[in-house]
GROMACS .gro file of C-alpha atoms in nm:
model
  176
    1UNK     CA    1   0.000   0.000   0.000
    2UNK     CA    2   0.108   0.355  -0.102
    3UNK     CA    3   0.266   0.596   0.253
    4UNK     CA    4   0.016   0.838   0.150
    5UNK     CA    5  -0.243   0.628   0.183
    6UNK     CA    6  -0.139   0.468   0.483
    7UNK     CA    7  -0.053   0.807   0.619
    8UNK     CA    8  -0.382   0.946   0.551
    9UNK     CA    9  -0.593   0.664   0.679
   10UNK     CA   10  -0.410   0.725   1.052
   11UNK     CA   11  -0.474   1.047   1.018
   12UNK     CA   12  -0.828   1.012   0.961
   13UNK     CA   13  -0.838   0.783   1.238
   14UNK     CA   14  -0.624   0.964   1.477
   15UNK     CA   15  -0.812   1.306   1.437
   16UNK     CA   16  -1.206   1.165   1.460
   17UNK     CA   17  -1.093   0.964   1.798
   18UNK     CA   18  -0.942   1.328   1.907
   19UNK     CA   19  -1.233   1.475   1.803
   20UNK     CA   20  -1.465   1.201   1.970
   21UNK     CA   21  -1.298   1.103   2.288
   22UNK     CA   22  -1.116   1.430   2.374
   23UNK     CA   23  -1.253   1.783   2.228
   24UNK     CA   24  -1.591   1.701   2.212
   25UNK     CA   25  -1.602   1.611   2.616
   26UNK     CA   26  -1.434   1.908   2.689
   27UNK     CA   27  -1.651   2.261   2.621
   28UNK     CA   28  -1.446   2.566   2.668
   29UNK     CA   29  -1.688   2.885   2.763
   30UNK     CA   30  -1.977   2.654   2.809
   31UNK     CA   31  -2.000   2.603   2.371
   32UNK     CA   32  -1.682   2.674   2.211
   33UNK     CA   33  -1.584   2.330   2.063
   34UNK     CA   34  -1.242   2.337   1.856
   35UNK     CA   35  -1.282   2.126   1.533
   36UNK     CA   36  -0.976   2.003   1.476
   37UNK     CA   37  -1.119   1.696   1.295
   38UNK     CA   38  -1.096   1.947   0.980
   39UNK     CA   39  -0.754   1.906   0.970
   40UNK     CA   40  -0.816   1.551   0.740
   41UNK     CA   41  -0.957   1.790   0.474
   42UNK     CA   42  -0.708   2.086   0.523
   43UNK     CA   43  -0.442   1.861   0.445
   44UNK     CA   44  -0.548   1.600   0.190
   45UNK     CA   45  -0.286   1.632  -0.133
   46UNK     CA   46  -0.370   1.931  -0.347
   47UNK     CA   47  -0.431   1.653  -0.643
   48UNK     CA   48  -0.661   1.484  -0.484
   49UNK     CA   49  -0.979   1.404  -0.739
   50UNK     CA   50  -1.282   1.627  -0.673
   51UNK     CA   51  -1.499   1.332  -0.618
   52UNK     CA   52  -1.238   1.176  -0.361
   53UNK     CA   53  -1.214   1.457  -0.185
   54UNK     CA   54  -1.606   1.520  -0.151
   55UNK     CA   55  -1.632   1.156  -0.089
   56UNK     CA   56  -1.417   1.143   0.197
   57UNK     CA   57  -1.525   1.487   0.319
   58UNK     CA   58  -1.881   1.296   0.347
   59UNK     CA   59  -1.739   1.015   0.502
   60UNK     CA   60  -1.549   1.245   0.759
   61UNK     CA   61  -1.824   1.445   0.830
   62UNK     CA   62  -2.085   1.156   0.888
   63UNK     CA   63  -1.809   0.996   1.138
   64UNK     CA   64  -1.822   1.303   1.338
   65UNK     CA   65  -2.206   1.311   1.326
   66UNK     CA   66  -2.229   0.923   1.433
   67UNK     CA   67  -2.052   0.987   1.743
   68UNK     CA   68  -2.250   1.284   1.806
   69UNK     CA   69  -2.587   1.212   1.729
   70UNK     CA   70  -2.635   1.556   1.474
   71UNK     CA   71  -2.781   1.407   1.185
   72UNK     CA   72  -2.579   1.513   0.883
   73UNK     CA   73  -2.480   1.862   0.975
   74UNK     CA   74  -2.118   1.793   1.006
   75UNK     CA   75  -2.140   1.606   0.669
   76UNK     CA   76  -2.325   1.898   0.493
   77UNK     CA   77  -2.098   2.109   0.642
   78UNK     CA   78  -1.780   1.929   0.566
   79UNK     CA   79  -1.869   1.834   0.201
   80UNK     CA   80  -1.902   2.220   0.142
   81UNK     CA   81  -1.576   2.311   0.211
   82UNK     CA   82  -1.447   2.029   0.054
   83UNK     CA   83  -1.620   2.158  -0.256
   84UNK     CA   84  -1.447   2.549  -0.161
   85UNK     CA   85  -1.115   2.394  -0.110
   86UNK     CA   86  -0.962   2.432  -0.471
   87UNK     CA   87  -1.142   2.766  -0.498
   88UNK     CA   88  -0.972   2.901  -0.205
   89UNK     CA   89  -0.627   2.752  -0.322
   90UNK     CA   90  -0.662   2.879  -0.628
   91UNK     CA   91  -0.750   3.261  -0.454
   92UNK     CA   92  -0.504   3.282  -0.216
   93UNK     CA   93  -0.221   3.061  -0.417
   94UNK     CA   94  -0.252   3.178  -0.765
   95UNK     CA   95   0.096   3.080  -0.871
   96UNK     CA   96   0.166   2.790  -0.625
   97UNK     CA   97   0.315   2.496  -0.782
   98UNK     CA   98   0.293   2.119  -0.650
   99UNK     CA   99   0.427   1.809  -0.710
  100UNK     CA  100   0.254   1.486  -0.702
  101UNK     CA  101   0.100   1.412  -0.318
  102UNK     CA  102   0.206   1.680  -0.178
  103UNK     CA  103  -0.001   1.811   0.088
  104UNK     CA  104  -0.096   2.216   0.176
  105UNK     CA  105   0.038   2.203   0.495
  106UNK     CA  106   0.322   2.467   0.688
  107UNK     CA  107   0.603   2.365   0.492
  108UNK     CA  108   0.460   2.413   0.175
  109UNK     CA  109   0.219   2.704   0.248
  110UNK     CA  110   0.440   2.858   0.550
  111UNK     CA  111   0.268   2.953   0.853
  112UNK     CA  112   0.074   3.251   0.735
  113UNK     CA  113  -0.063   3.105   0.390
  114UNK     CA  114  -0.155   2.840   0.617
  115UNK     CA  115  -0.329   3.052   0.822
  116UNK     CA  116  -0.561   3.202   0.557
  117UNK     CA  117  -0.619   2.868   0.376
  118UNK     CA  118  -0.741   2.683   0.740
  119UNK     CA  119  -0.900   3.001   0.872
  120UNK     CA  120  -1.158   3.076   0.502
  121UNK     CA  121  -1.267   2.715   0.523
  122UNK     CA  122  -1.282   2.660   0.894
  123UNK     CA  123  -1.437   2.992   0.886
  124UNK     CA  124  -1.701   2.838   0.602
  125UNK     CA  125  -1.761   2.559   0.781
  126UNK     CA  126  -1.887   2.704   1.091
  127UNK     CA  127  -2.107   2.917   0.917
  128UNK     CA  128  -2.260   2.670   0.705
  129UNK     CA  129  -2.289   2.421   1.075
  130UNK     CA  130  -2.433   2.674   1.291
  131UNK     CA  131  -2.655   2.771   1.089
  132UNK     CA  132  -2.835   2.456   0.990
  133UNK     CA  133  -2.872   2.375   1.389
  134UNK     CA  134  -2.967   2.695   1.448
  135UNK     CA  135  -3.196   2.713   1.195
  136UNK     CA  136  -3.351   3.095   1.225
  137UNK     CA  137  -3.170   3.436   1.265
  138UNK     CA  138  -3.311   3.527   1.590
  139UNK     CA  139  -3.026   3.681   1.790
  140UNK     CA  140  -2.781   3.709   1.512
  141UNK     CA  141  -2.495   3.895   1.660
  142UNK     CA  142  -2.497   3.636   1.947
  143UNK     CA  143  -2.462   3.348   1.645
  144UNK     CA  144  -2.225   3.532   1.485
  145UNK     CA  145  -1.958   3.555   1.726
  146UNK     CA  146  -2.017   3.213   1.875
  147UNK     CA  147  -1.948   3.100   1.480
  148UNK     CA  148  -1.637   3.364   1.496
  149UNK     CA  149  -1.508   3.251   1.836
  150UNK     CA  150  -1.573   2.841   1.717
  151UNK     CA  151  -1.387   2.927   1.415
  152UNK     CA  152  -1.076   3.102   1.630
  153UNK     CA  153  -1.056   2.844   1.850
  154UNK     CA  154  -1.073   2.542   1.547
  155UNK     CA  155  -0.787   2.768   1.368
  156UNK     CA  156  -0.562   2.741   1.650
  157UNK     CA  157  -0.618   2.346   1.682
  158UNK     CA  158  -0.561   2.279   1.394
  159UNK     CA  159  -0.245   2.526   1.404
  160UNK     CA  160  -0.153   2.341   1.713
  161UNK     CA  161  -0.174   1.969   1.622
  162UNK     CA  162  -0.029   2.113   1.240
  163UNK     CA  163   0.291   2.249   1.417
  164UNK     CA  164   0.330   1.917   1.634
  165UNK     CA  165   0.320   1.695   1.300
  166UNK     CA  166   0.562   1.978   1.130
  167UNK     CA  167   0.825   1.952   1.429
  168UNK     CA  168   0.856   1.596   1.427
  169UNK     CA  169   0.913   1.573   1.082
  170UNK     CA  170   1.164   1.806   1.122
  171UNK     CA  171   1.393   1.647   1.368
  172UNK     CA  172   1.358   1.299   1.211
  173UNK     CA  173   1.550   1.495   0.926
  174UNK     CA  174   1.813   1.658   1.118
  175UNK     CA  175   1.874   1.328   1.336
  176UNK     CA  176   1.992   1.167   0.984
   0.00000   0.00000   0.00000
């Protein structure tokens, strides 16, 4: 089996127990829940088919709502921005050149680029999630920043667990 593959599949694994067993049990202000989950997505290859990546955004998205009993809205919201993805490459990378399986991550994208790229989609994604529970616009300002804050707080997850994967890639290569 292909590393990418393989390294994918852990990661998909490894981020929807984190999600599961760890964020989701933990609510920080009483509702701010960091998706970090969104990470899979954020860092699938940039030349990944269209209809892989909305397939496995699905799949991703109906994980999370399995384990927590929401009935497609993490699906709906997750195939979206798996549909935005190349659109927001394409905006804020114009220019940006690739080679086979490689992934938009820090190395590639550096930390600001990064930045943008997680913060439009997370940013999307929240949006698009809060409003389908919500489901009216009573006491929109209050909706709005609980989307804003959510979408803070996912950013620097998935900042934080991106920088932990980035580090120890980087000392395996200085220890050779």
């Amino acid at each position: 089996m292909n590393n990418i593959y393989v390294k994918n599949i852990v990661r998909f694994v490894l981020l929807i127990l984190f999600q599961v067993l760890v964020l989701d049990t933990v609510q920080f202000g009483g509702y701010v829940i960091p998706y970090v989950y969104l990470l899979f997505i954020l860092l699938l290859p940039f030349d990944t088919n269209k209809s892989l990546l909305l397939l496995l955004a699905f799949l991703t998205g109906l994980s999370i709502d399995f384990f927590e009993n929401t009935m497609g809205l993490h699906a709906a919201a997750v195939v979206f921005i798996a549909f935005a993805r190349p659109g927001v490459i394409k905006f804020y990378f114009p220019t940006l050149e690739y080679t086979k399986g490689e992934e938009p991550g820090l190395s590639k994208l550096g930390v600001t680029g990064f930045l943008k790229y997680a913060f439009t989609l997370i940013l999307l994604h929240q949006i698009l999630l809060t409003f389908l529970e919500v489901f009216n616009f009573h006491d929109f300002i209050e909706t709005l920043s609980h989307i804003f804050i959510n979408a803070l707080a996912s950013t620097l997850g998935v900042l934080v667990v991106a920088m932990l994967f980035t580090s120890q890639k980087r000392r395996k290569r200085r220890k050779r």
